[in-house]
PDB file of C-alpha atoms in Angstrom:
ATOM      1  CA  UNK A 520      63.773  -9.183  44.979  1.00  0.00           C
ATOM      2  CA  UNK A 521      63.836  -5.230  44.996  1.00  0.00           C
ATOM      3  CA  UNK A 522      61.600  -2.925  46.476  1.00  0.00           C
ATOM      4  CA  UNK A 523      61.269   0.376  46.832  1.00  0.00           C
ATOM      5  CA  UNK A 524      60.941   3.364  48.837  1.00  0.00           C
ATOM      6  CA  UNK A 525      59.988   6.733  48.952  1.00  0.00           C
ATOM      7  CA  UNK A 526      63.051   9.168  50.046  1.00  0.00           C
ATOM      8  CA  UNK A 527      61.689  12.854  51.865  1.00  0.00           C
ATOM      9  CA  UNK A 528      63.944  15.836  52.666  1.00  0.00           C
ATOM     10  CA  UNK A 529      62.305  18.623  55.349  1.00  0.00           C
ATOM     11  CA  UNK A 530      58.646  17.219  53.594  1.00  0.00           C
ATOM     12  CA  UNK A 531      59.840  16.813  50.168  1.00  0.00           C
ATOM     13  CA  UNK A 532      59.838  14.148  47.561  1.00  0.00           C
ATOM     14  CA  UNK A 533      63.230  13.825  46.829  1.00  0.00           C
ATOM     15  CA  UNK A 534      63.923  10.183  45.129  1.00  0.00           C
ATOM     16  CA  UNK A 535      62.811   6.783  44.889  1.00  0.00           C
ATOM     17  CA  UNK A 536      65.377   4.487  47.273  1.00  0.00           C
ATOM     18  CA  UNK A 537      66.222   0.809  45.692  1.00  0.00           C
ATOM     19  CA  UNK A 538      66.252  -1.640  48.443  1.00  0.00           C
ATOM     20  CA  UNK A 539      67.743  -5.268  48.343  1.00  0.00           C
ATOM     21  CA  UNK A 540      67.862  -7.867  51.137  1.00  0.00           C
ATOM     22  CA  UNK A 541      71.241  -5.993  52.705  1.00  0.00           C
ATOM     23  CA  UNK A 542      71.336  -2.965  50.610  1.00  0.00           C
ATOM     24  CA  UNK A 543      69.564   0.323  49.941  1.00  0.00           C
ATOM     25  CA  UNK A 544      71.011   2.321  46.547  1.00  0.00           C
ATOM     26  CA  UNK A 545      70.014   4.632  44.130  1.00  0.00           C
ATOM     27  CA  UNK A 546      72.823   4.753  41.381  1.00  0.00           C
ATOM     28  CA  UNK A 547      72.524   7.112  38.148  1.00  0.00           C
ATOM     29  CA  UNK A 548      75.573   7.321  35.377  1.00  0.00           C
ATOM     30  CA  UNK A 549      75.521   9.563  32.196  1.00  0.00           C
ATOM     31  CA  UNK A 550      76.998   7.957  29.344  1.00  0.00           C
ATOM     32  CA  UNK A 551      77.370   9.252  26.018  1.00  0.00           C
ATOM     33  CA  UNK A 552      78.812   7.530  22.728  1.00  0.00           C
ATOM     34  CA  UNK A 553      80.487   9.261  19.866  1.00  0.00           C
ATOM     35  CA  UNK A 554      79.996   7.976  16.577  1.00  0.00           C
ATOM     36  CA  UNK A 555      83.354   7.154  14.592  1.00  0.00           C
ATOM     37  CA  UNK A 556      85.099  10.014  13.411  1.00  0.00           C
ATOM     38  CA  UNK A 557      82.537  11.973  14.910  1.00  0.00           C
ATOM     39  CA  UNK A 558      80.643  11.445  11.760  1.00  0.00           C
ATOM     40  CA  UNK A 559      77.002  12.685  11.751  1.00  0.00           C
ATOM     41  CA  UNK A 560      75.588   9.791  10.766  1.00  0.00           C
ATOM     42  CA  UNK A 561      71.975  10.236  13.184  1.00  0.00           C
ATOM     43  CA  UNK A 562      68.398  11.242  12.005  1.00  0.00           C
ATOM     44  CA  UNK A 563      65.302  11.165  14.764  1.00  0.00           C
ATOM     45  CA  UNK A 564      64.453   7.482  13.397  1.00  0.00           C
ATOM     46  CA  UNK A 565      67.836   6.049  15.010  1.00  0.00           C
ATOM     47  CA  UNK A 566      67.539   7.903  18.024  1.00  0.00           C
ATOM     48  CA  UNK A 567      64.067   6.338  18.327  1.00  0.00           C
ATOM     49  CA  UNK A 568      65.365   2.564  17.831  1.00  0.00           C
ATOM     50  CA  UNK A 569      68.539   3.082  19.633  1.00  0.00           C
ATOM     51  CA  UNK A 570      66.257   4.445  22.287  1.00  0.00           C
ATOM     52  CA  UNK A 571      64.474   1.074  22.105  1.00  0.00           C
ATOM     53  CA  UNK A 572      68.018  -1.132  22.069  1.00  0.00           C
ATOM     54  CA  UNK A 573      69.277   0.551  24.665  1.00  0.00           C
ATOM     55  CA  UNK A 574      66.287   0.031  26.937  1.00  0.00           C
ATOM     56  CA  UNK A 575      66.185  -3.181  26.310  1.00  0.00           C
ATOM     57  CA  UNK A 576      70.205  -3.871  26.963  1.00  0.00           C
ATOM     58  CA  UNK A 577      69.620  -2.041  30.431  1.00  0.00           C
ATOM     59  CA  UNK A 578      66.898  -4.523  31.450  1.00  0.00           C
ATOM     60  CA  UNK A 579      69.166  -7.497  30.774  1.00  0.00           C
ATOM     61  CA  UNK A 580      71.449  -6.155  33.423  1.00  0.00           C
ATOM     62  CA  UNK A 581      68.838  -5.129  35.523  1.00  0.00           C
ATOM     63  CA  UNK A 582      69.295  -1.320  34.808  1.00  0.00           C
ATOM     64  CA  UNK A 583      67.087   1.072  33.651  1.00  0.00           C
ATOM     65  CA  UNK A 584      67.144   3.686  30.966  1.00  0.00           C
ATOM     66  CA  UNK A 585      65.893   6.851  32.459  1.00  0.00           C
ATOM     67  CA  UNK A 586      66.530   9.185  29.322  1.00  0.00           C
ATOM     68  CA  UNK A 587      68.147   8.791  25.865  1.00  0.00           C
ATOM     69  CA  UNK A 588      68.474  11.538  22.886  1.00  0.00           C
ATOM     70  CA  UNK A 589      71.323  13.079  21.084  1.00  0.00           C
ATOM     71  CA  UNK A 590      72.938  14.818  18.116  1.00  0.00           C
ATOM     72  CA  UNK A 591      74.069  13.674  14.710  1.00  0.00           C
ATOM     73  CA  UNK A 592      77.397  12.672  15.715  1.00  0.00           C
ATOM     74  CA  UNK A 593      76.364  11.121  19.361  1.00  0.00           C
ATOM     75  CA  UNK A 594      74.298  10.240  21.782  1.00  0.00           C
ATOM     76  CA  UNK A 595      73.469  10.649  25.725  1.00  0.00           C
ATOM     77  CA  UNK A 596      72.150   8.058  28.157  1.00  0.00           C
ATOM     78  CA  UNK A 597      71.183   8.452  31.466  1.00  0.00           C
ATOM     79  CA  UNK A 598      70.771   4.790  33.153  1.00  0.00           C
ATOM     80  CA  UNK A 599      69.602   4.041  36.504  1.00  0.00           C
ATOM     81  CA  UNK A 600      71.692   0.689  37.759  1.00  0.00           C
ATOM     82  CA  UNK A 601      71.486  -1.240  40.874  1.00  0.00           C
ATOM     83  CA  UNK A 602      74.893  -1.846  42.286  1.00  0.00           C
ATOM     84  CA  UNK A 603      76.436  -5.675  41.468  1.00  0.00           C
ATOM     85  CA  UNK A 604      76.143  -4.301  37.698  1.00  0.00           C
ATOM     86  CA  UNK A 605      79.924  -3.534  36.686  1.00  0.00           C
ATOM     87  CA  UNK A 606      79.689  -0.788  34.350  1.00  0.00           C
ATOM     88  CA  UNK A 607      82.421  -1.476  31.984  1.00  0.00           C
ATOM     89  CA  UNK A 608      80.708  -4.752  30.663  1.00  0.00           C
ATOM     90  CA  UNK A 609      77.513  -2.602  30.244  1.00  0.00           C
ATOM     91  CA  UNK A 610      79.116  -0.191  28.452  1.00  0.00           C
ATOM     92  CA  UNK A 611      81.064  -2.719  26.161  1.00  0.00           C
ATOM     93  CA  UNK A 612      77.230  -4.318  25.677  1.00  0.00           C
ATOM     94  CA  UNK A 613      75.588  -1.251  24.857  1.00  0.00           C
ATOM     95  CA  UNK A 614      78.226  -0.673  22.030  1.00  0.00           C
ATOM     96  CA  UNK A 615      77.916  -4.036  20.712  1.00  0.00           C
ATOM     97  CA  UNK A 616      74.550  -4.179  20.518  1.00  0.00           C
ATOM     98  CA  UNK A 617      73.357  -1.400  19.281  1.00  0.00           C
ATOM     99  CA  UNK A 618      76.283  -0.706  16.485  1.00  0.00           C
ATOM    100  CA  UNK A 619      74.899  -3.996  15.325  1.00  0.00           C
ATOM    101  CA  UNK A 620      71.727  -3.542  15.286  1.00  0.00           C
ATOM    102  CA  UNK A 621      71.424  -0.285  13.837  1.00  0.00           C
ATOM    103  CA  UNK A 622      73.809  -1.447  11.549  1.00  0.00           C
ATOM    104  CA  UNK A 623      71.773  -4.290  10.115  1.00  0.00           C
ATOM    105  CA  UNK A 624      68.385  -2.245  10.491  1.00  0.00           C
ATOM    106  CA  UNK A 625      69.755   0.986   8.492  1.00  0.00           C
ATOM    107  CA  UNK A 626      71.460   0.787   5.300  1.00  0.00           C
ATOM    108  CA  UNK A 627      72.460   4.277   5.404  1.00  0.00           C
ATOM    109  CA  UNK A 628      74.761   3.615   8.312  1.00  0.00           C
ATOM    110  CA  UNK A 629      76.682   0.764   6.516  1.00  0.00           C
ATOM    111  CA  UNK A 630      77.174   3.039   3.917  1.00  0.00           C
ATOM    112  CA  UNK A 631      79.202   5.612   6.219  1.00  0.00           C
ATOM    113  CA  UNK A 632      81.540   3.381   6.963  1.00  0.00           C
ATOM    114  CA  UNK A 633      84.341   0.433   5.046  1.00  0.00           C
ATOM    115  CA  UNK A 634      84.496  -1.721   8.025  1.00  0.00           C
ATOM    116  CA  UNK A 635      81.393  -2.524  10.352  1.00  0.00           C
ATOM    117  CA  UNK A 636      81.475   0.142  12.508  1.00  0.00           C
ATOM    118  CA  UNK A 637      79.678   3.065  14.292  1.00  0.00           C
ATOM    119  CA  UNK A 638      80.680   4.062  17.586  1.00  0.00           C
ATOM    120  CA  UNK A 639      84.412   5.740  18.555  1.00  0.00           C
ATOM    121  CA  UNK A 640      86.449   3.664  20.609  1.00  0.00           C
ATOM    122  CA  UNK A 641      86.442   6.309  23.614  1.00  0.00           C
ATOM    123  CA  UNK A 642      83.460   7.177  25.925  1.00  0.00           C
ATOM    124  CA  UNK A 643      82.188   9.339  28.185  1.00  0.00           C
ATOM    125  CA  UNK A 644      80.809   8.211  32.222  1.00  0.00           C
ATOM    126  CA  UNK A 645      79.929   9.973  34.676  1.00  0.00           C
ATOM    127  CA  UNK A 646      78.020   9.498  37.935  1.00  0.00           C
ATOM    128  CA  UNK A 647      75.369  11.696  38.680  1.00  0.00           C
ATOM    129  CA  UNK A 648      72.330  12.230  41.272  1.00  0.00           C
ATOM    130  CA  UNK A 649      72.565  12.932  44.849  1.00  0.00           C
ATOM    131  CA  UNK A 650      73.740  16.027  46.864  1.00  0.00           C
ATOM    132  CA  UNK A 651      75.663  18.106  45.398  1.00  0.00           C
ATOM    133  CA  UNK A 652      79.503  16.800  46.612  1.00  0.00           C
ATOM    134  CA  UNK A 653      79.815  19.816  48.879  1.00  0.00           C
ATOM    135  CA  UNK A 654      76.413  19.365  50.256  1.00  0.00           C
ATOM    136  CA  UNK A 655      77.869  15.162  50.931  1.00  0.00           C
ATOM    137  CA  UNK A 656      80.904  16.610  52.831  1.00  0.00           C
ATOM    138  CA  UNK A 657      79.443  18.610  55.201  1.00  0.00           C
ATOM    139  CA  UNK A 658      77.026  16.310  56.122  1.00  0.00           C
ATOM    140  CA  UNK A 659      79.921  13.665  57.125  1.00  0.00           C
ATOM    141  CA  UNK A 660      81.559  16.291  58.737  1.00  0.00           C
ATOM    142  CA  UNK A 661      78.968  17.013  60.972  1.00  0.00           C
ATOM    143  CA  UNK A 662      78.325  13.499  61.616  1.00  0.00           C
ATOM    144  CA  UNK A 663      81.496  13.699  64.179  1.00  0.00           C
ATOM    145  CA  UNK A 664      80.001  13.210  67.852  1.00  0.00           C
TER     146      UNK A 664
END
């Protein structure tokens, strides 16, 4: 259903373009969890499965995890998503999922908290990729005949 092409500036690879049957898109977002109470609760070894639930939560939706890796106390994501995926129910998936699952895979993190929890109830999201904004307003302004 997608293909997809190969984006050049003056001669120089610049991205990989998504296509669809009426749509071209290439759409990044940095997310980033905090664990409850901002406890550090996080060795390598549940970076490295969260890494794998989060990879696979992104291909349900038909996103892709690009990069993953954090702290102690939290945790960065950098998905690549095509553009009928509404963010807010991926979010809301990802911190399902992999609270559970880490939950029921590590008995350390049960232990950290009374009730089954892991992640704060606030997040971070931000879009990212592209032209720097400036660099996307000048070019519309010179688009003017």
């Amino acid at each position: 259903m997608y293909n997809i092409s190969t984006f050049f500036w003056e001669d120089q690879y610049v991205c990989e373009i998504n296509r669809s049957r009426y749509s071209a898109y290439l759409l990044h977002v940095h997310v980033v969890f905090m664990t409850k109470y901002r406890r550090p609760v996080f060795g390598e070894l549940h970076h490295a499965n969260m890494r794998q639930y989060v990879a696979e939560v992104c291909a349900d939706f038909g996103a892709e995890l690009k990069e993953c890796d954090g702290e102690a106390d939290h945790v960065h994501m950098l998905i690549e998503y095509p553009p009928l995926v509404q963010l807010t129910k991926l979010v809301n998936s990802l911190k399902s999922v992999t609270s559970r699952r880490l939950r029921n895979d590590f008995i350390d993190l049960r232990a950290a908290y009374s009730k089954p929890v892991l992640w704060s109830r606030s997040y971070f999201i931000g879009s990212c990729g592209g032209a720097p904004l400036e660099v996307v307003k000048k070019y519309i302004q010179n688009q003017r005949g």
